[in-house]
Amino acid sequence: LWHSSAKDNAPTTVLTLDASAAPDSSSEAQVVEVPTVSGNSLRHQCVREPGWHGLAEALGLEPGLPGAGKIPPGVEALFSNGGNIQAGVKAPSNQHRLAQDIRAAYPLLDLLGGVTNTFDLGASRLQVAGWVVCREHRDSIGAAADLPAASVSIFDLVDDITHTRQATRDGLGQMILSFEALCPGTQVLVRFLLDDYTQPLTHGAFVAAVERYIQSGPIVGGQRARGFGAMRAEWFGITPESHWAEGYATYISENRERLLDGLVTGRLCTETVVCT
């Protein structure tokens, strides 16, 4: 996991493609489709899901069936998957002020963004990208290019998995299904980049979420119900200081009742019900 922010003063690299460097003859060029791990999936699995679970635990919310707990389904959806704007609704005239107040009250939403029933909270402050560490990505992964895995071709890291699904209990209606999986030992480099001037509490929400992810059996990709995607995660490069997460935990503790009431009522610490 690679973390960077404006406070780290880490240099950034803009990748460019010079057309003059392409081979003159098309016979000398080869287009290769390389398997990748979705940045959207990494954002959810590494940050959004553990961040929401950590907040719910800190506020004393008990696990339960989705949409059937203390908080409205719209609030749960906002934190767990970004939410949805209801069809045919009209945004309130003070939506920008409401969004500002909500993001100030819940740093996790300031980090990741989302939508209420009627309006968008604004862009996420977190950028996420991921690469499988392999020879084909060697020129794109910075310091990770020195890892031994960066000398191995991606095509030596991909395997075909075949399963048989039983449609009925008596064994009738079998269906053969196959999918590609990365071989055990494959490394994935994830880059997190926070926007300039990200507030300390928002920074803390990010660090707390990723630390929870690291410590709670990290998963990358799909098919985890079948045992796929189990990883061992650790910081590579810049390791965030623990005081960010400590400050966030202190804020949650000191404002527990207010934050919990905002979730249960759907007001999200505003004077208006924004999620139902």
XYZ file of N, CA, C and O in Angstrom, residues 1-123:
492
model
N 0.849 -1.183 0.000
C 0.000 0.000 0.000
C 0.883 1.231 0.000
O 1.751 1.370 0.865
N 0.704 2.080 -0.949
C 1.530 3.276 -1.087
C 0.667 4.483 -0.800
O -0.400 4.652 -1.392
N 1.129 5.318 0.133
C 0.351 6.486 0.523
C 1.144 7.742 0.224
O 2.346 7.813 0.434
N 0.459 8.748 -0.280
C 1.111 10.016 -0.544
C 0.116 11.139 -0.309
O -1.081 10.971 -0.463
N 0.599 12.304 0.117
C -0.256 13.476 0.278
C 0.610 14.702 0.114
O 1.839 14.622 0.011
N -0.026 15.870 0.104
C 0.727 17.114 -0.079
C 1.737 17.304 1.040
O 2.811 17.867 0.843
N 1.411 16.865 2.252
C 2.296 17.066 3.392
C 3.547 16.202 3.301
O 4.533 16.439 3.983
N 3.506 15.142 2.471
C 4.668 14.273 2.348
C 5.746 14.853 1.432
O 6.882 14.387 1.428
N 5.340 15.863 0.634
C 6.250 16.466 -0.338
C 6.836 15.419 -1.282
O 7.983 15.517 -1.712
N 6.061 14.367 -1.547
C 6.529 13.318 -2.443
C 6.383 13.783 -3.888
O 5.362 14.358 -4.250
N 7.392 13.561 -4.722
C 7.291 13.983 -6.123
C 6.252 13.162 -6.863
O 6.014 11.995 -6.548
N 5.583 13.779 -7.804
C 4.621 13.073 -8.642
C 5.175 12.999 -10.064
O 5.962 13.852 -10.493
N 4.783 11.966 -10.765
C 5.267 11.746 -12.120
C 4.087 11.728 -13.079
O 3.107 11.021 -12.838
N 4.172 12.499 -14.142
C 3.148 12.499 -15.174
C 3.622 11.596 -16.306
O 4.672 11.835 -16.915
N 2.867 10.518 -16.564
C 3.244 9.596 -17.615
C 2.843 10.167 -18.971
O 1.734 10.657 -19.149
N 3.758 10.125 -19.915
C 3.491 10.647 -21.259
C 3.860 9.594 -22.293
O 4.702 8.724 -22.052
N 3.205 9.663 -23.422
C 3.486 8.758 -24.525
C 3.952 9.579 -25.714
O 3.231 10.444 -26.209
N 5.171 9.315 -26.137
C 5.754 10.016 -27.276
C 5.524 9.170 -28.520
O 6.062 8.060 -28.643
N 4.720 9.687 -29.427
C 4.384 8.923 -30.629
C 5.619 8.594 -31.453
O 5.662 7.568 -32.148
N 6.643 9.442 -31.375
C 7.850 9.205 -32.166
C 8.608 7.971 -31.701
O 9.452 7.429 -32.411
N 8.300 7.502 -30.482
C 9.004 6.335 -29.951
C 8.381 5.028 -30.422
O 8.945 3.957 -30.199
N 7.226 5.106 -31.084
C 6.567 3.898 -31.554
C 7.320 3.323 -32.751
O 7.918 4.056 -33.544
N 7.341 2.004 -32.906
C 8.029 1.387 -34.043
C 7.444 1.858 -35.368
O 6.243 2.107 -35.478
N 8.312 1.979 -36.371
C 7.853 2.418 -37.676
C 6.950 1.377 -38.327
O 6.007 1.706 -39.036
N 7.233 0.115 -38.080
C 6.457 -0.939 -38.707
C 5.508 -1.565 -37.690
O 5.900 -1.864 -36.568
N 4.263 -1.758 -38.114
C 3.302 -2.353 -37.201
C 3.687 -3.779 -36.828
O 3.256 -4.299 -35.810
N 4.492 -4.428 -37.638
C 4.915 -5.796 -37.346
C 5.848 -5.850 -36.147
O 6.043 -6.912 -35.558
N 6.454 -4.717 -35.786
C 7.357 -4.674 -34.642
C 6.624 -4.342 -33.340
O 7.211 -4.401 -32.268
N 5.351 -3.982 -33.451
C 4.584 -3.585 -32.263
C 3.650 -4.709 -31.847
O 3.169 -5.485 -32.668
N 3.400 -4.778 -30.561
C 2.490 -5.771 -30.029
C 1.656 -5.145 -28.929
O 2.195 -4.578 -27.980
N 0.341 -5.222 -29.042
C -0.576 -4.720 -28.029
C -0.904 -5.866 -27.075
O -1.327 -6.940 -27.509
N -0.667 -5.630 -25.798
C -0.848 -6.677 -24.799
C -1.915 -6.242 -23.805
O -1.827 -5.153 -23.243
N -2.929 -7.059 -23.615
C -3.949 -6.789 -22.608
C -3.500 -7.416 -21.291
O -3.345 -8.638 -21.201
N -3.293 -6.563 -20.290
C -2.756 -7.013 -19.012
C -3.858 -7.009 -17.964
O -4.548 -6.001 -17.791
N -4.061 -8.111 -17.242
C -5.066 -8.123 -16.157
C -4.769 -7.038 -15.132
O -3.605 -6.714 -14.866
N -5.806 -6.479 -14.591
C -5.627 -5.398 -13.626
C -6.614 -5.548 -12.482
O -7.571 -6.317 -12.572
N -6.367 -4.819 -11.406
C -7.273 -4.782 -10.264
C -7.936 -3.411 -10.268
O -7.258 -2.383 -10.264
N -9.247 -3.383 -10.277
C -10.002 -2.140 -10.388
C -9.710 -1.194 -9.230
O -9.769 -1.586 -8.057
N -9.429 0.067 -9.547
C -9.240 1.076 -8.510
C -10.500 1.297 -7.704
O -10.451 1.566 -6.502
N -11.662 1.148 -8.356
C -12.934 1.297 -7.659
C -13.120 0.180 -6.632
O -13.598 0.406 -5.517
N -12.732 -1.032 -7.011
C -12.804 -2.160 -6.086
C -11.850 -1.960 -4.909
O -12.197 -2.219 -3.754
N -10.645 -1.475 -5.190
C -9.662 -1.241 -4.136
C -10.140 -0.153 -3.180
O -9.943 -0.246 -1.964
N -10.760 0.887 -3.716
C -11.291 1.957 -2.869
C -12.315 1.395 -1.875
O -12.300 1.731 -0.691
N -13.200 0.528 -2.391
C -14.239 -0.033 -1.524
C -13.638 -0.980 -0.486
O -13.948 -0.884 0.709
N -12.802 -1.903 -0.936
C -12.307 -2.947 -0.043
C -11.265 -2.438 0.947
O -11.204 -2.910 2.085
N -10.432 -1.485 0.516
C -9.347 -1.003 1.378
C -9.757 0.162 2.273
O -9.146 0.368 3.329
N -10.760 0.946 1.858
C -11.071 2.177 2.584
C -12.543 2.265 2.983
O -12.873 2.392 4.162
N -13.449 2.230 2.012
C -14.860 2.499 2.330
C -15.427 1.462 3.298
O -16.020 1.818 4.314
N -15.298 0.186 2.997
C -15.883 -0.847 3.851
C -15.276 -0.858 5.250
O -16.013 -0.802 6.246
N -13.942 -0.924 5.389
C -13.390 -0.910 6.752
C -13.621 0.410 7.473
O -13.771 0.446 8.695
N -13.676 1.520 6.735
C -13.949 2.808 7.359
C -15.335 2.865 7.956
O -15.529 3.352 9.079
N -16.330 2.360 7.212
C -17.708 2.341 7.705
C -17.844 1.387 8.877
O -18.478 1.702 9.877
N -17.262 0.209 8.785
C -17.343 -0.753 9.881
C -16.688 -0.201 11.147
O -17.197 -0.401 12.255
N -15.574 0.500 10.979
C -14.913 1.094 12.141
C -15.750 2.178 12.789
O -15.831 2.263 14.023
N -16.406 3.019 11.963
C -17.259 4.075 12.502
C -18.465 3.468 13.210
O -18.825 3.899 14.321
N -19.096 2.478 12.594
C -20.267 1.842 13.198
C -19.908 1.203 14.536
O -20.657 1.302 15.513
N -18.765 0.577 14.591
C -18.326 -0.056 15.837
C -18.062 0.980 16.914
O -18.451 0.808 18.075
N -17.417 2.095 16.540
C -17.119 3.154 17.511
C -18.388 3.796 18.050
O -18.421 4.256 19.202
N -19.454 3.831 17.240
C -20.717 4.435 17.662
C -21.651 3.428 18.324
O -22.756 3.781 18.731
N -21.227 2.176 18.416
C -22.033 1.168 19.097
C -23.165 0.606 18.269
O -24.128 0.064 18.821
N -23.083 0.710 16.951
C -24.110 0.142 16.083
C -23.864 -1.349 15.919
O -22.785 -1.762 15.509
N -24.874 -2.145 16.238
C -24.737 -3.598 16.157
C -24.904 -4.074 14.719
O -25.725 -3.539 13.973
N -24.126 -5.096 14.310
C -24.315 -5.670 12.967
C -25.719 -6.245 12.818
O -26.299 -6.775 13.769
N -26.294 -6.123 11.652
C -27.634 -6.651 11.411
C -27.895 -6.768 9.925
O -26.999 -6.561 9.095
N -29.109 -7.106 9.577
C -29.464 -7.211 8.170
C -29.417 -5.841 7.513
O -29.843 -4.846 8.110
N -28.895 -5.747 6.280
C -28.849 -4.462 5.585
C -30.225 -3.816 5.494
O -31.197 -4.458 5.095
N -30.319 -2.560 5.897
C -31.571 -1.822 5.809
C -32.563 -2.115 6.910
O -33.671 -1.575 6.894
N -32.173 -2.961 7.880
C -33.134 -3.340 8.925
C -32.634 -2.988 10.318
O -33.169 -3.464 11.299
N -31.642 -2.134 10.400
C -31.099 -1.777 11.697
C -31.654 -0.467 12.213
O -32.738 -0.024 11.816
N -30.882 0.183 13.093
C -31.322 1.431 13.697
C -31.345 2.585 12.709
O -32.105 3.537 12.863
N -30.474 2.539 11.730
C -30.328 3.684 10.833
C -31.101 3.462 9.537
O -31.290 2.324 9.101
N -31.584 4.530 8.899
C -32.333 4.406 7.650
C -31.489 3.752 6.555
O -30.265 3.912 6.523
N -32.134 3.028 5.633
C -31.398 2.381 4.545
C -30.568 3.361 3.725
O -29.476 3.019 3.263
N -31.077 4.584 3.535
C -30.341 5.570 2.751
C -29.034 5.975 3.397
O -28.042 6.240 2.716
N -29.019 6.048 4.726
C -27.791 6.374 5.447
C -26.794 5.234 5.321
O -25.601 5.438 5.059
N -27.291 4.018 5.500
C -26.416 2.850 5.381
C -25.828 2.748 3.978
O -24.646 2.450 3.806
N -26.652 3.004 2.968
C -26.169 2.950 1.590
C -25.131 4.032 1.328
O -24.137 3.796 0.625
N -25.325 5.212 1.884
C -24.386 6.312 1.699
C -22.991 5.927 2.167
O -21.995 6.181 1.486
N -22.910 5.290 3.333
C -21.608 4.932 3.887
C -21.036 3.657 3.275
O -19.820 3.541 3.118
N -21.907 2.707 2.944
C -21.397 1.417 2.490
C -21.107 1.351 1.001
O -20.220 0.609 0.564
N -21.827 2.140 0.188
C -21.557 2.077 -1.258
C -21.683 3.413 -1.979
O -21.651 3.455 -3.207
N -21.850 4.503 -1.251
C -21.928 5.819 -1.878
C -23.331 6.357 -2.027
O -23.511 7.541 -2.289
N -24.354 5.493 -1.886
C -25.733 5.952 -1.934
C -26.273 6.162 -3.332
O -25.568 6.006 -4.335
N -27.556 6.550 -3.405
C -28.231 6.812 -4.675
C -29.192 7.984 -4.509
O -29.882 8.089 -3.488
N -29.252 8.837 -5.513
C -30.231 9.920 -5.524
C -31.564 9.363 -5.989
O -31.632 8.652 -6.998
N -32.617 9.648 -5.252
C -33.935 9.134 -5.599
C -34.428 9.749 -6.902
O -34.185 10.924 -7.189
N -35.139 8.951 -7.674
C -35.653 9.428 -8.965
C -36.716 10.494 -8.771
O -37.581 10.391 -7.896
N -36.624 11.547 -9.573
C -37.656 12.574 -9.589
C -37.608 13.577 -8.469
O -38.519 14.392 -8.339
N -36.568 13.552 -7.650
C -36.494 14.490 -6.527
C -35.797 15.779 -6.963
O -35.062 15.814 -7.945
N -36.015 16.829 -6.189
C -35.407 18.116 -6.465
C -34.432 18.450 -5.355
O -34.748 18.328 -4.167
N -33.241 18.873 -5.729
C -32.217 19.207 -4.740
C -32.606 20.467 -3.982
O -33.169 21.408 -4.570
N -32.333 20.544 -2.684
C -32.658 21.748 -1.913
C -31.780 22.921 -2.344
O -30.682 22.742 -2.871
N -32.278 24.121 -2.110
C -31.543 25.313 -2.536
C -30.240 25.502 -1.756
O -29.319 26.151 -2.242
N -30.173 24.936 -0.550
C -28.975 25.090 0.277
C -28.129 23.817 0.290
O -27.481 23.488 1.281
N -28.128 23.090 -0.820
C -27.440 21.801 -0.865
C -25.941 21.931 -0.612
O -25.332 21.048 0.010
N -25.331 23.024 -1.049
C -23.880 23.173 -0.866
C -23.552 23.367 0.611
O -22.550 22.816 1.119
N -24.380 24.126 1.308
C -24.166 24.307 2.742
C -24.391 23.000 3.493
O -23.632 22.635 4.402
N -25.429 22.266 3.105
C -25.706 20.980 3.742
C -24.547 20.006 3.519
O -24.105 19.316 4.445
N -24.059 19.973 2.296
C -22.939 19.074 1.982
C -21.707 19.447 2.802
O -21.000 18.567 3.317
N -21.460 20.732 2.945
C -20.314 21.196 3.726
C -20.448 20.776 5.192
O -19.473 20.304 5.811
N -21.638 20.928 5.753
C -21.864 20.562 7.153
C -21.730 19.053 7.366
O -21.181 18.598 8.378
N -22.248 18.276 6.416
C -22.176 16.817 6.536
C -20.730 16.342 6.452
O -20.285 15.498 7.240
N -19.985 16.903 5.528
C -18.588 16.490 5.377
C -17.757 16.899 6.584
O -16.810 16.195 6.962
N -18.116 18.021 7.202
C -17.391 18.451 8.405
C -17.699 17.531 9.585
O -16.822 17.248 10.410
N -18.948 17.057 9.667
C -19.344 16.199 10.783
C -18.805 14.785 10.635
O -18.397 14.153 11.619
N -18.790 14.268 9.399
C -18.364 12.892 9.148
C -17.148 12.894 8.219
O -17.294 12.896 6.985
N -15.946 12.892 8.769
C -14.729 12.946 7.953
C -14.629 11.822 6.923
O -14.023 11.999 5.872
N -15.241 10.658 7.211
C -15.204 9.567 6.245
C -15.932 9.942 4.959
O -15.521 9.547 3.861
N -17.020 10.716 5.074
C -17.732 11.181 3.884
C -16.953 12.285 3.181
O -17.033 12.426 1.959
N -16.201 13.077 3.937
C -15.340 14.080 3.316
C -14.246 13.388 2.518
O -13.834 13.860 1.462
N -13.797 12.246 3.015
C -12.749 11.478 2.342
C -13.250 10.843 1.051
O -12.583 10.915 0.015
N -14.454 10.248 1.107
C -14.916 9.400 0.008
C -16.050 9.988 -0.818
O -16.317 9.513 -1.917
N -16.759 11.001 -0.289
C -17.899 11.547 -1.008
C -19.096 10.618 -0.941
O -19.145 9.676 -0.150
N -20.091 10.872 -1.774
C -21.324 10.085 -1.787
C -22.508 10.973 -2.108
O -22.345 12.180 -2.379
N -23.709 10.392 -2.092
C -24.914 11.165 -2.385
C -25.984 10.866 -1.338
O -26.098 9.740 -0.850
N -26.755 11.875 -0.997
C -27.924 11.711 -0.140
C -29.124 11.398 -1.027
O -28.975 11.116 -2.224
N -30.336 11.508 -0.470
C -31.529 11.257 -1.284
C -31.674 12.242 -2.434
O -32.245 11.909 -3.475
N -31.160 13.461 -2.235
C -31.471 14.518 -3.206
C -30.267 15.260 -3.769
O -30.433 16.031 -4.717
N -29.075 15.083 -3.222
C -27.939 15.855 -3.743
C -26.619 15.137 -3.500
O -26.517 14.236 -2.658
N -25.626 15.584 -4.263
C -24.278 15.015 -4.205
C -23.462 15.755 -3.156
O -23.532 16.988 -3.057
N -22.676 15.025 -2.376
C -21.831 15.652 -1.358
C -20.556 16.254 -1.934
O -19.828 16.937 -1.225
N -20.283 16.005 -3.183
C -19.060 16.532 -3.778
C -18.030 15.442 -3.981
O -18.188 14.300 -3.551
N -16.947 15.804 -4.640
C -15.936 14.830 -5.040
C -15.182 14.247 -3.852
O -15.019 14.893 -2.814
